[in-house]
PDB file of N, CA and C in Angstrom:
ATOM      1  N   PHE A 124     -95.212  25.540 -31.246  1.00  0.00           N
ATOM      2  CA  PHE A 124     -94.100  24.446 -31.259  1.00  0.00           C
ATOM      3  C   PHE A 124     -94.464  23.744 -30.108  1.00  0.00           C
ATOM      4  N   SER A 125     -95.688  23.689 -29.576  1.00  0.00           N
ATOM      5  CA  SER A 125     -96.118  22.921 -28.470  1.00  0.00           C
ATOM      6  C   SER A 125     -96.090  21.693 -28.429  1.00  0.00           C
ATOM      7  N   GLY A 126     -95.585  20.885 -27.723  1.00  0.00           N
ATOM      8  CA  GLY A 126     -95.345  19.329 -27.934  1.00  0.00           C
ATOM      9  C   GLY A 126     -94.635  18.909 -29.025  1.00  0.00           C
ATOM     10  N   CYS A 127     -93.681  19.710 -29.802  1.00  0.00           N
ATOM     11  CA  CYS A 127     -92.708  19.016 -30.698  1.00  0.00           C
ATOM     12  C   CYS A 127     -91.569  18.473 -29.912  1.00  0.00           C
ATOM     13  N   THR A 128     -91.631  17.107 -30.041  1.00  0.00           N
ATOM     14  CA  THR A 128     -90.384  16.261 -29.565  1.00  0.00           C
ATOM     15  C   THR A 128     -89.251  16.587 -30.343  1.00  0.00           C
ATOM     16  N   SER A 129     -89.290  16.842 -31.281  1.00  0.00           N
ATOM     17  CA  SER A 129     -87.828  16.721 -32.494  1.00  0.00           C
ATOM     18  C   SER A 129     -87.198  18.182 -32.228  1.00  0.00           C
ATOM     19  N   LEU A 130     -87.668  18.919 -31.504  1.00  0.00           N
ATOM     20  CA  LEU A 130     -87.179  20.226 -31.247  1.00  0.00           C
ATOM     21  C   LEU A 130     -86.101  20.351 -29.866  1.00  0.00           C
ATOM     22  N   LYS A 131     -84.903  20.672 -30.574  1.00  0.00           N
ATOM     23  CA  LYS A 131     -83.524  20.464 -29.695  1.00  0.00           C
ATOM     24  C   LYS A 131     -83.031  21.925 -29.380  1.00  0.00           C
ATOM     25  N   SER A 132     -83.191  22.613 -30.303  1.00  0.00           N
ATOM     26  CA  SER A 132     -82.692  24.018 -29.827  1.00  0.00           C
ATOM     27  C   SER A 132     -83.732  25.057 -30.638  1.00  0.00           C
ATOM     28  N   ILE A 133     -83.638  26.243 -29.906  1.00  0.00           N
ATOM     29  CA  ILE A 133     -84.528  27.781 -30.379  1.00  0.00           C
ATOM     30  C   ILE A 133     -83.646  28.854 -30.117  1.00  0.00           C
ATOM     31  N   ALA A 134     -84.027  29.664 -30.889  1.00  0.00           N
ATOM     32  CA  ALA A 134     -83.250  31.236 -30.914  1.00  0.00           C
ATOM     33  C   ALA A 134     -84.257  31.955 -31.176  1.00  0.00           C
ATOM     34  N   ILE A 135     -84.691  32.940 -30.125  1.00  0.00           N
ATOM     35  CA  ILE A 135     -85.597  33.829 -30.391  1.00  0.00           C
ATOM     36  C   ILE A 135     -84.514  35.089 -30.538  1.00  0.00           C
ATOM     37  N   PRO A 136     -85.166  35.825 -31.801  1.00  0.00           N
ATOM     38  CA  PRO A 136     -84.559  36.810 -32.060  1.00  0.00           C
ATOM     39  C   PRO A 136     -84.480  38.134 -31.401  1.00  0.00           C
ATOM     40  N   ALA A 137     -83.624  39.217 -31.751  1.00  0.00           N
ATOM     41  CA  ALA A 137     -83.350  40.207 -30.632  1.00  0.00           C
ATOM     42  C   ALA A 137     -84.911  41.351 -30.689  1.00  0.00           C
ATOM     43  N   GLN A 138     -85.356  41.354 -31.614  1.00  0.00           N
ATOM     44  CA  GLN A 138     -86.625  42.050 -31.736  1.00  0.00           C
ATOM     45  C   GLN A 138     -88.018  41.633 -31.229  1.00  0.00           C
ATOM     46  N   VAL A 139     -87.987  40.429 -30.905  1.00  0.00           N
ATOM     47  CA  VAL A 139     -88.984  39.735 -30.240  1.00  0.00           C
ATOM     48  C   VAL A 139     -89.584  40.186 -29.116  1.00  0.00           C
ATOM     49  N   GLU A 140     -90.732  40.593 -28.843  1.00  0.00           N
ATOM     50  CA  GLU A 140     -91.393  41.398 -27.761  1.00  0.00           C
ATOM     51  C   GLU A 140     -92.151  40.521 -26.787  1.00  0.00           C
ATOM     52  N   MET A 141     -92.478  39.317 -27.482  1.00  0.00           N
ATOM     53  CA  MET A 141     -94.016  38.687 -26.831  1.00  0.00           C
ATOM     54  C   MET A 141     -93.643  37.373 -27.059  1.00  0.00           C
ATOM     55  N   ILE A 142     -93.687  36.172 -26.165  1.00  0.00           N
ATOM     56  CA  ILE A 142     -93.757  34.639 -26.357  1.00  0.00           C
ATOM     57  C   ILE A 142     -95.127  33.992 -26.014  1.00  0.00           C
ATOM     58  N   GLY A 143     -96.211  33.842 -26.710  1.00  0.00           N
ATOM     59  CA  GLY A 143     -97.335  33.324 -26.356  1.00  0.00           C
ATOM     60  C   GLY A 143     -97.540  32.091 -25.579  1.00  0.00           C
ATOM     61  N   SER A 144     -98.695  31.814 -24.874  1.00  0.00           N
ATOM     62  CA  SER A 144     -99.089  30.848 -24.015  1.00  0.00           C
ATOM     63  C   SER A 144     -98.522  29.463 -24.966  1.00  0.00           C
ATOM     64  N   LYS A 145     -98.066  28.595 -24.144  1.00  0.00           N
ATOM     65  CA  LYS A 145     -97.892  27.260 -24.347  1.00  0.00           C
ATOM     66  C   LYS A 145     -97.200  27.094 -25.676  1.00  0.00           C
ATOM     67  N   ALA A 146     -96.409  28.178 -25.860  1.00  0.00           N
ATOM     68  CA  ALA A 146     -95.658  28.291 -27.344  1.00  0.00           C
ATOM     69  C   ALA A 146     -94.322  26.865 -27.497  1.00  0.00           C
ATOM     70  N   PHE A 147     -93.584  26.750 -26.357  1.00  0.00           N
ATOM     71  CA  PHE A 147     -92.796  25.866 -26.275  1.00  0.00           C
ATOM     72  C   PHE A 147     -93.178  24.256 -25.189  1.00  0.00           C
ATOM     73  N   TYR A 148     -94.338  24.489 -24.942  1.00  0.00           N
ATOM     74  CA  TYR A 148     -94.871  23.592 -23.653  1.00  0.00           C
ATOM     75  C   TYR A 148     -94.626  22.359 -24.059  1.00  0.00           C
ATOM     76  N   GLY A 149     -94.367  21.348 -23.300  1.00  0.00           N
ATOM     77  CA  GLY A 149     -94.067  19.791 -23.716  1.00  0.00           C
ATOM     78  C   GLY A 149     -92.902  19.329 -24.509  1.00  0.00           C
ATOM     79  N   CYS A 150     -92.136  20.318 -25.143  1.00  0.00           N
ATOM     80  CA  CYS A 150     -91.039  19.962 -26.048  1.00  0.00           C
ATOM     81  C   CYS A 150     -89.853  19.480 -25.103  1.00  0.00           C
ATOM     82  N   LYS A 151     -90.085  18.306 -24.622  1.00  0.00           N
ATOM     83  CA  LYS A 151     -89.535  17.744 -23.861  1.00  0.00           C
ATOM     84  C   LYS A 151     -87.880  17.135 -24.330  1.00  0.00           C
ATOM     85  N   ASN A 152     -87.364  17.511 -25.133  1.00  0.00           N
ATOM     86  CA  ASN A 152     -86.365  17.110 -26.166  1.00  0.00           C
ATOM     87  C   ASN A 152     -85.432  18.571 -25.920  1.00  0.00           C
ATOM     88  N   LEU A 153     -86.018  19.819 -25.981  1.00  0.00           N
ATOM     89  CA  LEU A 153     -85.349  20.839 -26.070  1.00  0.00           C
ATOM     90  C   LEU A 153     -84.040  21.074 -25.154  1.00  0.00           C
ATOM     91  N   LEU A 154     -83.160  21.173 -25.604  1.00  0.00           N
ATOM     92  CA  LEU A 154     -81.639  21.170 -24.876  1.00  0.00           C
ATOM     93  C   LEU A 154     -81.007  22.419 -24.464  1.00  0.00           C
ATOM     94  N   THR A 155     -81.048  23.605 -25.606  1.00  0.00           N
ATOM     95  CA  THR A 155     -81.027  24.929 -25.341  1.00  0.00           C
ATOM     96  C   THR A 155     -82.001  25.982 -26.115  1.00  0.00           C
ATOM     97  N   VAL A 156     -82.184  26.960 -25.268  1.00  0.00           N
ATOM     98  CA  VAL A 156     -82.918  27.910 -25.410  1.00  0.00           C
ATOM     99  C   VAL A 156     -82.387  29.212 -25.452  1.00  0.00           C
ATOM    100  N   ARG A 157     -82.013  30.169 -26.260  1.00  0.00           N
ATOM    101  CA  ARG A 157     -81.192  31.182 -26.807  1.00  0.00           C
ATOM    102  C   ARG A 157     -82.216  32.637 -26.748  1.00  0.00           C
ATOM    103  N   ILE A 158     -82.467  33.285 -25.897  1.00  0.00           N
ATOM    104  CA  ILE A 158     -83.301  34.543 -25.910  1.00  0.00           C
ATOM    105  C   ILE A 158     -82.172  35.614 -26.411  1.00  0.00           C
ATOM    106  N   ARG A 159     -82.367  36.400 -27.511  1.00  0.00           N
ATOM    107  CA  ARG A 159     -81.319  37.317 -27.888  1.00  0.00           C
ATOM    108  C   ARG A 159     -81.938  38.593 -27.759  1.00  0.00           C
ATOM    109  N   SER A 160     -83.743  38.568 -27.765  1.00  0.00           N
ATOM    110  CA  SER A 160     -84.249  39.583 -27.633  1.00  0.00           C
ATOM    111  C   SER A 160     -83.802  40.613 -25.835  1.00  0.00           C
ATOM    112  N   SER A 161     -83.664  41.442 -25.645  1.00  0.00           N
ATOM    113  CA  SER A 161     -83.435  42.515 -24.610  1.00  0.00           C
ATOM    114  C   SER A 161     -84.948  43.190 -24.183  1.00  0.00           C
ATOM    115  N   VAL A 162     -85.832  43.354 -25.203  1.00  0.00           N
ATOM    116  CA  VAL A 162     -87.172  43.677 -25.406  1.00  0.00           C
ATOM    117  C   VAL A 162     -88.240  43.036 -25.143  1.00  0.00           C
ATOM    118  N   LEU A 163     -88.037  41.980 -24.328  1.00  0.00           N
ATOM    119  CA  LEU A 163     -89.310  40.628 -24.206  1.00  0.00           C
ATOM    120  C   LEU A 163     -89.917  41.351 -23.027  1.00  0.00           C
ATOM    121  N   LYS A 164     -91.311  41.614 -23.588  1.00  0.00           N
ATOM    122  CA  LYS A 164     -92.200  42.221 -22.743  1.00  0.00           C
ATOM    123  C   LYS A 164     -93.105  41.347 -21.916  1.00  0.00           C
ATOM    124  N   SER A 165     -93.553  40.171 -22.606  1.00  0.00           N
ATOM    125  CA  SER A 165     -94.583  39.606 -22.073  1.00  0.00           C
ATOM    126  C   SER A 165     -94.347  37.915 -22.379  1.00  0.00           C
ATOM    127  N   ILE A 166     -94.421  37.160 -21.768  1.00  0.00           N
ATOM    128  CA  ILE A 166     -94.353  35.414 -21.869  1.00  0.00           C
ATOM    129  C   ILE A 166     -95.827  34.962 -21.331  1.00  0.00           C
ATOM    130  N   GLY A 167     -96.567  34.343 -22.417  1.00  0.00           N
ATOM    131  CA  GLY A 167     -97.452  33.663 -21.975  1.00  0.00           C
ATOM    132  C   GLY A 167     -97.734  32.743 -21.174  1.00  0.00           C
ATOM    133  N   SER A 168     -98.533  32.120 -20.178  1.00  0.00           N
ATOM    134  CA  SER A 168     -98.326  31.386 -19.277  1.00  0.00           C
ATOM    135  C   SER A 168     -98.495  29.988 -19.851  1.00  0.00           C
ATOM    136  N   LYS A 169     -97.374  29.120 -19.054  1.00  0.00           N
ATOM    137  CA  LYS A 169     -97.316  27.603 -19.344  1.00  0.00           C
ATOM    138  C   LYS A 169     -96.094  27.717 -20.780  1.00  0.00           C
ATOM    139  N   ALA A 170     -95.993  28.799 -21.374  1.00  0.00           N
ATOM    140  CA  ALA A 170     -95.071  28.944 -22.562  1.00  0.00           C
ATOM    141  C   ALA A 170     -93.966  28.005 -22.685  1.00  0.00           C
ATOM    142  N   PHE A 171     -93.304  27.816 -21.363  1.00  0.00           N
ATOM    143  CA  PHE A 171     -92.260  26.900 -21.294  1.00  0.00           C
ATOM    144  C   PHE A 171     -92.240  25.620 -20.399  1.00  0.00           C
ATOM    145  N   LEU A 172     -93.580  25.030 -19.956  1.00  0.00           N
ATOM    146  CA  LEU A 172     -93.894  24.462 -19.253  1.00  0.00           C
ATOM    147  C   LEU A 172     -93.217  22.952 -19.827  1.00  0.00           C
ATOM    148  N   LYS A 173     -92.631  21.987 -19.049  1.00  0.00           N
ATOM    149  CA  LYS A 173     -92.319  20.702 -19.738  1.00  0.00           C
ATOM    150  C   LYS A 173     -91.276  20.824 -20.652  1.00  0.00           C
ATOM    151  N   THR A 174     -90.498  22.293 -20.857  1.00  0.00           N
ATOM    152  CA  THR A 174     -89.401  22.111 -21.595  1.00  0.00           C
ATOM    153  C   THR A 174     -88.287  21.677 -21.310  1.00  0.00           C
ATOM    154  N   GLY A 175     -87.620  20.762 -22.081  1.00  0.00           N
ATOM    155  CA  GLY A 175     -86.178  19.906 -21.607  1.00  0.00           C
ATOM    156  C   GLY A 175     -86.760  18.902 -20.401  1.00  0.00           C
ATOM    157  N   SER A 176     -87.651  18.587 -20.199  1.00  0.00           N
ATOM    158  CA  SER A 176     -87.935  17.571 -19.193  1.00  0.00           C
ATOM    159  C   SER A 176     -87.616  16.213 -19.343  1.00  0.00           C
ATOM    160  N   LYS A 177     -86.918  16.025 -20.734  1.00  0.00           N
ATOM    161  CA  LYS A 177     -86.059  14.507 -20.710  1.00  0.00           C
ATOM    162  C   LYS A 177     -85.140  14.923 -19.828  1.00  0.00           C
ATOM    163  N   ASN A 178     -84.320  15.405 -19.598  1.00  0.00           N
ATOM    164  CA  ASN A 178     -83.038  15.900 -18.676  1.00  0.00           C
ATOM    165  C   ASN A 178     -82.839  17.535 -18.090  1.00  0.00           C
ATOM    166  N   TYR A 179     -83.556  17.982 -17.323  1.00  0.00           N
ATOM    167  CA  TYR A 179     -83.647  19.317 -16.945  1.00  0.00           C
ATOM    168  C   TYR A 179     -82.151  20.231 -16.854  1.00  0.00           C
ATOM    169  N   LYS A 180     -81.351  19.233 -16.452  1.00  0.00           N
ATOM    170  CA  LYS A 180     -80.209  19.820 -15.903  1.00  0.00           C
ATOM    171  C   LYS A 180     -79.287  19.477 -17.030  1.00  0.00           C
ATOM    172  N   LYS A 181     -79.587  19.087 -18.336  1.00  0.00           N
ATOM    173  CA  LYS A 181     -78.736  19.523 -19.278  1.00  0.00           C
ATOM    174  C   LYS A 181     -79.533  20.978 -20.375  1.00  0.00           C
ATOM    175  N   LEU A 182     -80.432  21.288 -19.772  1.00  0.00           N
ATOM    176  CA  LEU A 182     -81.199  22.528 -20.532  1.00  0.00           C
ATOM    177  C   LEU A 182     -80.292  23.599 -20.096  1.00  0.00           C
ATOM    178  N   LYS A 183     -80.197  24.321 -21.127  1.00  0.00           N
ATOM    179  CA  LYS A 183     -79.138  25.875 -21.068  1.00  0.00           C
ATOM    180  C   LYS A 183     -80.206  26.903 -21.646  1.00  0.00           C
ATOM    181  N   VAL A 184     -80.030  28.021 -20.870  1.00  0.00           N
ATOM    182  CA  VAL A 184     -81.043  28.987 -21.134  1.00  0.00           C
ATOM    183  C   VAL A 184     -80.218  30.068 -21.152  1.00  0.00           C
ATOM    184  N   ILE A 185     -79.731  30.852 -22.397  1.00  0.00           N
ATOM    185  CA  ILE A 185     -78.799  31.970 -22.654  1.00  0.00           C
ATOM    186  C   ILE A 185     -79.859  32.959 -22.977  1.00  0.00           C
ATOM    187  N   VAL A 186     -79.475  34.182 -22.124  1.00  0.00           N
ATOM    188  CA  VAL A 186     -80.232  35.366 -22.439  1.00  0.00           C
ATOM    189  C   VAL A 186     -79.061  36.609 -21.995  1.00  0.00           C
ATOM    190  N   PRO A 187     -79.570  37.841 -22.733  1.00  0.00           N
ATOM    191  CA  PRO A 187     -78.651  38.944 -22.605  1.00  0.00           C
ATOM    192  C   PRO A 187     -78.270  38.988 -21.048  1.00  0.00           C
ATOM    193  N   LYS A 188     -76.826  39.149 -20.812  1.00  0.00           N
ATOM    194  CA  LYS A 188     -76.365  39.265 -19.546  1.00  0.00           C
ATOM    195  C   LYS A 188     -76.978  40.568 -18.790  1.00  0.00           C
ATOM    196  N   ALA A 189     -77.380  41.880 -19.280  1.00  0.00           N
ATOM    197  CA  ALA A 189     -77.931  42.546 -18.396  1.00  0.00           C
ATOM    198  C   ALA A 189     -79.533  42.171 -17.827  1.00  0.00           C
ATOM    199  N   LYS A 190     -79.884  41.281 -18.837  1.00  0.00           N
ATOM    200  CA  LYS A 190     -81.513  40.871 -18.371  1.00  0.00           C
ATOM    201  C   LYS A 190     -81.298  39.428 -17.716  1.00  0.00           C
ATOM    202  N   LEU A 191     -79.864  38.917 -16.927  1.00  0.00           N
ATOM    203  CA  LEU A 191     -80.328  37.656 -16.702  1.00  0.00           C
ATOM    204  C   LEU A 191     -80.943  37.593 -15.576  1.00  0.00           C
ATOM    205  N   LYS A 192     -80.895  38.193 -14.558  1.00  0.00           N
ATOM    206  CA  LYS A 192     -81.760  37.887 -13.234  1.00  0.00           C
ATOM    207  C   LYS A 192     -83.545  38.008 -13.625  1.00  0.00           C
ATOM    208  N   ALA A 193     -83.625  39.235 -13.894  1.00  0.00           N
ATOM    209  CA  ALA A 193     -85.123  39.320 -14.542  1.00  0.00           C
ATOM    210  C   ALA A 193     -85.699  38.131 -15.489  1.00  0.00           C
ATOM    211  N   TYR A 194     -85.024  38.037 -16.654  1.00  0.00           N
ATOM    212  CA  TYR A 194     -85.815  36.846 -17.263  1.00  0.00           C
ATOM    213  C   TYR A 194     -85.564  35.308 -16.560  1.00  0.00           C
ATOM    214  N   LYS A 195     -84.809  35.077 -16.005  1.00  0.00           N
ATOM    215  CA  LYS A 195     -84.598  33.900 -15.156  1.00  0.00           C
ATOM    216  C   LYS A 195     -85.646  33.827 -14.068  1.00  0.00           C
ATOM    217  N   ALA A 196     -86.109  35.021 -13.681  1.00  0.00           N
ATOM    218  CA  ALA A 196     -87.175  34.802 -12.784  1.00  0.00           C
ATOM    219  C   ALA A 196     -88.837  34.643 -13.084  1.00  0.00           C
ATOM    220  N   ILE A 197     -88.553  35.197 -14.667  1.00  0.00           N
ATOM    221  CA  ILE A 197     -90.049  35.440 -15.500  1.00  0.00           C
ATOM    222  C   ILE A 197     -89.939  34.038 -16.219  1.00  0.00           C
ATOM    223  N   LEU A 198     -88.998  33.590 -16.512  1.00  0.00           N
ATOM    224  CA  LEU A 198     -88.845  31.848 -17.147  1.00  0.00           C
ATOM    225  C   LEU A 198     -88.967  31.015 -16.254  1.00  0.00           C
ATOM    226  N   ILE A 199     -88.734  30.963 -14.993  1.00  0.00           N
ATOM    227  CA  ILE A 199     -89.129  29.908 -14.010  1.00  0.00           C
ATOM    228  C   ILE A 199     -90.594  30.195 -13.555  1.00  0.00           C
ATOM    229  N   LYS A 200     -91.143  31.265 -13.786  1.00  0.00           N
ATOM    230  CA  LYS A 200     -92.756  31.380 -13.541  1.00  0.00           C
ATOM    231  C   LYS A 200     -93.438  30.677 -14.683  1.00  0.00           C
ATOM    232  N   LYS A 201     -92.824  30.868 -15.743  1.00  0.00           N
ATOM    233  CA  LYS A 201     -93.618  30.609 -16.988  1.00  0.00           C
ATOM    234  C   LYS A 201     -93.407  28.733 -17.329  1.00  0.00           C
ATOM    235  N   GLY A 202     -92.243  28.467 -16.355  1.00  0.00           N
ATOM    236  CA  GLY A 202     -92.381  26.741 -16.637  1.00  0.00           C
ATOM    237  C   GLY A 202     -90.997  26.118 -16.785  1.00  0.00           C
ATOM    238  N   ILE A 203     -90.090  27.338 -17.158  1.00  0.00           N
ATOM    239  CA  ILE A 203     -88.842  26.564 -16.918  1.00  0.00           C
ATOM    240  C   ILE A 203     -88.164  25.950 -15.663  1.00  0.00           C
ATOM    241  N   SER A 204     -87.296  24.883 -15.497  1.00  0.00           N
ATOM    242  CA  SER A 204     -87.231  24.525 -14.410  1.00  0.00           C
ATOM    243  C   SER A 204     -85.895  24.771 -13.770  1.00  0.00           C
ATOM    244  N   LYS A 205     -86.115  25.028 -12.404  1.00  0.00           N
ATOM    245  CA  LYS A 205     -85.023  25.858 -11.682  1.00  0.00           C
ATOM    246  C   LYS A 205     -83.863  25.073 -11.780  1.00  0.00           C
ATOM    247  N   ASN A 206     -83.544  23.854 -12.464  1.00  0.00           N
ATOM    248  CA  ASN A 206     -82.634  23.114 -12.590  1.00  0.00           C
ATOM    249  C   ASN A 206     -81.848  23.340 -13.770  1.00  0.00           C
ATOM    250  N   ALA A 207     -82.689  23.950 -14.877  1.00  0.00           N
ATOM    251  CA  ALA A 207     -81.770  24.378 -16.130  1.00  0.00           C
ATOM    252  C   ALA A 207     -80.481  25.337 -15.580  1.00  0.00           C
ATOM    253  N   LYS A 208     -79.502  25.319 -16.474  1.00  0.00           N
ATOM    254  CA  LYS A 208     -78.372  26.094 -16.550  1.00  0.00           C
ATOM    255  C   LYS A 208     -78.888  27.571 -17.453  1.00  0.00           C
ATOM    256  N   PHE A 209     -78.984  28.954 -16.217  1.00  0.00           N
ATOM    257  CA  PHE A 209     -79.184  30.146 -16.814  1.00  0.00           C
ATOM    258  C   PHE A 209     -77.622  30.526 -16.956  1.00  0.00           C
ATOM    259  N   ILE A 210     -77.662  31.007 -18.444  1.00  0.00           N
ATOM    260  CA  ILE A 210     -76.258  31.801 -18.759  1.00  0.00           C
ATOM    261  C   ILE A 210     -76.361  33.265 -19.546  1.00  0.00           C
ATOM    262  N   GLY A 211     -75.742  34.046 -18.683  1.00  0.00           N
ATOM    263  CA  GLY A 211     -75.920  35.664 -19.373  1.00  0.00           C
ATOM    264  C   GLY A 211     -74.751  35.650 -20.337  1.00  0.00           C
ATOM    265  N   LYS A 212     -75.072  36.195 -21.856  1.00  0.00           N
ATOM    266  CA  LYS A 212     -74.246  36.512 -22.865  1.00  0.00           C
ATOM    267  C   LYS A 212     -74.420  37.650 -23.369  1.00  0.00           C
TER     268      LYS A 212
END
C-alpha cells in the first residue's frame, strides 16, 4: 500500500505477526490504523513513515489495550507521528 493516497483506514487482523518494510509509507490521507493483533512480532523499517501526514493530529491508532505502551513505542520508531492519538481497546 506504499504511497496509496486514497487509503483512509486500515485494519490489521488478529493473526498478523509481521508488517513489512514501507507497507504504509506515504499513505498521507490515512486517518485510522486499527491493529487487532496482539501477536505482532515485527514491523519493517519505515512501515508507517509519513502515514497520515496530511494531518497527524487527526490520525488515530487503535491497538489492543494490553499492548498499548509497547506498540506505541514500536510504531513511533517505525514512522507513526508522536502527534497521532493512540487508543487501547
